[in-house]
Coordinates of C-alpha atoms in Angstrom, one line a residue:
Chain T
D1476 CA 136.8 121.3 99.7
T1477 CA 137.5 117.9 97.9
A1478 CA 134.9 116.2 96.7
V1479 CA 135.9 112.6 96.9
S1480 CA 138.6 111.9 99.4
Q1481 CA 140.4 108.5 99.8
T1482 CA 143.4 107.9 102.0
P1483 CA 146.0 106.8 101.8
K1484 CA 147.4 107.8 98.5
Y1485 CA 150.3 105.6 98.9
L1486 CA 150.4 102.0 100.5
V1487 CA 153.7 99.8 100.3
T1488 CA 153.7 96.4 102.0
Q1489 CA 154.7 92.7 101.8
M1490 CA 153.0 90.2 100.3
G1491 CA 150.4 88.4 102.9
N1492 CA 149.7 91.5 104.7
D1493 CA 146.2 93.3 105.1
K1494 CA 145.6 96.8 104.1
S1495 CA 142.5 99.0 104.4
I1496 CA 141.5 102.1 102.0
K1497 CA 139.0 104.5 103.3
C1498 CA 136.9 107.0 100.8
E1499 CA 134.4 109.7 101.7
Q1500 CA 132.4 112.0 99.6
N1501 CA 130.7 115.3 100.2
L1502 CA 128.8 115.7 97.2
G1503 CA 125.3 114.3 98.6
H1504 CA 125.3 111.3 96.0
D1505 CA 124.0 107.9 96.8
T1506 CA 126.3 105.6 95.0
M1507 CA 129.9 105.0 95.6
Y1508 CA 132.7 102.9 93.8
W1509 CA 135.8 101.2 93.5
Y1510 CA 137.6 101.0 90.1
K1511 CA 141.1 99.2 90.1
Q1512 CA 143.6 101.0 87.5
D1513 CA 146.3 98.5 86.1
S1514 CA 149.7 99.4 84.7
K1515 CA 148.5 99.7 81.3
K1516 CA 146.1 102.4 82.6
F1517 CA 142.9 100.3 82.2
L1518 CA 140.2 101.0 84.4
K1519 CA 137.7 98.6 85.6
I1520 CA 134.9 98.6 88.1
M1521 CA 135.1 96.3 91.2
F1522 CA 132.3 97.1 93.5
S1523 CA 129.3 99.8 93.6
Y1524 CA 127.0 100.8 96.6
N1525 CA 123.8 102.5 96.3
N1526 CA 122.6 103.7 99.6
K1527 CA 125.0 101.2 101.7
E1528 CA 123.3 98.2 99.6
L1529 CA 126.0 96.5 97.4
I1530 CA 124.8 96.8 93.8
I1531 CA 128.0 95.6 91.5
N1532 CA 130.3 93.0 92.7
E1533 CA 132.6 91.9 89.7
T1534 CA 134.7 89.0 89.7
V1535 CA 137.1 90.3 92.4
P1536 CA 139.0 87.7 94.5
N1537 CA 137.3 87.4 98.1
R1538 CA 140.0 88.7 99.7
F1539 CA 138.7 92.0 99.0
S1540 CA 135.8 93.4 100.8
P1541 CA 134.3 96.6 100.6
K1542 CA 132.2 98.0 103.4
S1543 CA 130.0 101.0 103.3
P1544 CA 129.0 102.3 106.9
D1545 CA 126.7 105.3 105.2
K1546 CA 126.2 106.3 101.7
A1547 CA 129.0 109.0 102.1
H1548 CA 131.7 106.4 103.0
L1549 CA 132.9 103.3 101.2
N1550 CA 136.0 101.4 102.6
L1551 CA 138.1 98.7 100.8
H1552 CA 140.0 96.0 103.0
I1553 CA 142.2 93.5 101.0
N1554 CA 143.4 90.3 103.1
S1555 CA 146.5 88.3 102.1
L1556 CA 147.9 90.9 99.7
E1557 CA 149.5 89.7 96.7
L1558 CA 151.9 90.8 94.0
G1559 CA 148.9 91.2 91.3
D1560 CA 147.2 93.3 93.6
S1561 CA 149.7 96.2 92.6
A1562 CA 147.7 98.9 91.1
V1563 CA 145.9 102.3 91.5
Y1564 CA 142.7 102.0 93.2
F1565 CA 140.3 104.7 92.6
C1566 CA 137.0 105.5 94.5
A1567 CA 134.2 107.2 92.7
S1568 CA 130.6 108.6 93.2
S1569 CA 127.9 109.8 91.6
H1570 CA 124.1 110.3 91.8
S1571 CA 121.9 107.1 90.2
G1572 CA 118.9 108.2 88.4
T1573 CA 116.4 105.7 87.3
V1574 CA 117.6 105.1 83.6
N1575 CA 121.4 106.0 84.0
T1576 CA 124.1 107.0 86.3
G1577 CA 125.0 110.7 86.8
E1578 CA 128.3 112.1 86.3
L1579 CA 131.0 110.1 87.8
F1580 CA 133.7 111.7 90.2
F1581 CA 136.6 110.2 91.2
G1582 CA 139.1 110.4 94.1
E1583 CA 142.7 110.8 93.7
G1584 CA 143.7 107.5 93.9
S1585 CA 145.4 105.0 96.1
R1586 CA 148.7 103.8 94.8
L1587 CA 149.2 100.1 96.3
T1588 CA 152.7 98.2 95.7
V1589 CA 153.1 95.0 97.1
L1590 CA 156.7 93.7 97.7
Chain Q
G502 CA 129.7 93.1 78.0
I503 CA 129.8 96.2 75.5
Q504 CA 133.1 97.1 73.9
V505 CA 134.6 100.2 73.7
E506 CA 137.3 101.1 71.4
Q507 CA 139.3 104.4 71.4
S508 CA 141.3 105.8 68.7
P509 CA 144.0 106.9 68.0
P510 CA 145.9 105.0 71.1
D511 CA 148.6 107.7 71.1
L512 CA 148.7 111.2 69.9
I513 CA 151.3 113.8 69.8
L514 CA 150.6 117.5 69.0
Q515 CA 152.4 121.0 68.9
E516 CA 150.9 123.8 71.2
G517 CA 148.4 125.2 69.3
A518 CA 147.2 122.6 67.2
N519 CA 143.5 120.8 66.9
S520 CA 143.0 117.3 67.5
T521 CA 139.8 114.6 67.5
L522 CA 139.5 111.9 69.7
R523 CA 137.0 109.2 68.6
C524 CA 135.1 106.6 70.8
N525 CA 133.4 103.7 69.0
F526 CA 131.0 101.3 70.9
S527 CA 129.4 98.1 70.2
D528 CA 125.7 98.5 71.7
S529 CA 123.1 101.1 72.5
V530 CA 124.0 103.3 75.4
N531 CA 122.2 105.8 77.6
N532 CA 125.1 107.3 79.1
L533 CA 128.4 108.4 77.7
Q534 CA 131.2 110.2 79.7
W535 CA 134.6 111.6 78.6
F536 CA 137.4 112.0 81.5
H537 CA 140.7 113.4 81.5
Q538 CA 143.7 111.9 83.5
N539 CA 146.6 114.4 84.0
P540 CA 150.0 113.0 84.4
W541 CA 149.7 113.2 88.2
G542 CA 147.0 110.4 87.8
Q543 CA 143.9 112.7 88.6
L544 CA 140.8 111.8 86.6
I545 CA 138.6 114.7 86.0
N546 CA 135.2 114.5 84.3
L547 CA 135.0 116.4 81.2
F548 CA 131.3 115.9 79.8
Y549 CA 128.2 113.9 80.4
I550 CA 127.0 113.1 77.0
P551 CA 124.7 110.5 76.2
S552 CA 123.6 112.3 72.9
G553 CA 124.2 115.7 71.1
T554 CA 126.9 118.2 71.7
K555 CA 128.5 120.2 74.5
Q556 CA 131.1 122.7 74.6
N557 CA 133.4 123.7 77.3
G558 CA 136.0 126.2 76.6
R559 CA 138.5 124.8 74.3
L560 CA 136.9 121.3 74.3
S561 CA 133.7 119.9 72.8
A562 CA 132.1 116.6 72.3
T563 CA 129.6 115.1 70.0
T564 CA 128.1 111.7 70.6
V565 CA 125.9 110.3 67.7
A566 CA 124.3 107.4 70.0
T567 CA 122.4 105.9 66.7
E568 CA 125.9 105.2 65.2
R569 CA 127.9 104.4 68.1
Y570 CA 130.2 107.0 68.6
S571 CA 131.4 109.9 70.2
L572 CA 134.1 112.6 69.3
L573 CA 136.2 114.8 71.7
Y574 CA 137.7 117.8 70.2
I575 CA 140.5 120.0 71.6
S576 CA 141.1 123.0 69.9
S577 CA 144.4 125.1 70.2
S578 CA 145.8 122.4 72.8
Q579 CA 148.1 123.7 75.6
T580 CA 150.8 121.3 77.2
T581 CA 148.2 121.2 80.1
D582 CA 145.8 119.0 78.0
S583 CA 148.5 116.5 78.2
G584 CA 147.6 113.3 79.7
V585 CA 145.2 110.0 78.8
Y586 CA 141.4 110.6 77.8
F587 CA 138.9 108.1 78.3
C588 CA 135.3 107.5 77.4
A589 CA 133.1 105.4 79.4
V590 CA 129.6 104.3 78.4
E591 CA 126.7 102.5 80.3
N592 CA 124.9 99.7 78.4
R593 CA 120.9 99.7 78.1
G594 CA 119.5 97.3 80.4
S595 CA 122.7 96.6 82.3
T596 CA 123.4 97.2 86.0
L597 CA 122.9 101.0 86.8
G598 CA 126.4 102.4 87.4
R599 CA 128.2 99.7 85.2
L600 CA 130.1 101.9 83.2
Y601 CA 133.0 100.1 80.7
F602 CA 135.7 102.3 80.0
G603 CA 137.6 102.4 76.8
R604 CA 141.7 101.8 76.9
G605 CA 142.0 105.7 76.5
T606 CA 144.1 108.0 74.1
Q607 CA 147.7 109.2 75.3
L608 CA 147.7 112.9 74.2
T609 CA 151.4 114.8 74.5
V610 CA 151.2 118.2 73.6
W611 CA 154.7 119.7 73.2
P612 CA 155.5 123.5 73.6

């Protein structure tokens, strides 16, 4: 059973298009995240949701819109794709304590290529 | 935000060798995690270690929070240990869930 699953794994699209990536976790976690990994492998948080509420919203263009229909799902929609959006996008989940965050579990990543 | 520095940036080993990877951070943390990204891109959580020492098979990790560093030890390395090792920290007082990642150590193990 895959703990954190995201689809699709690969996306190749033209500049200007809109695309979505879906993520689901079956770990019973209350917090989900989107991370972006650039070509130099640097991982940076984009968004986090706790029980469907947006908690972290980093300096990300508003072309990126996350949506969490329930605490087991977090989707990412990207409008008007640009060349610089090409990256691997990782979904992750964790429990959140009162003092710190629990172990982070990642999905397999979605490689987005914008032509 | 907190600065996270990992060293060395690259490490090449022969199978069977031991290695130590280091993670330094610039401020107090209440959370530190080590991850392995394999050559296929999969990110695996190795340790949740805000302080103290943990062992899991050939891997062990130690975090000395008061001195702002953590070490990951790999003993008797195998080719399957190849990949990038990341540490990530959560700053005391920052928004819950905001983990800052280092730039990683790229490990290559040759047979």
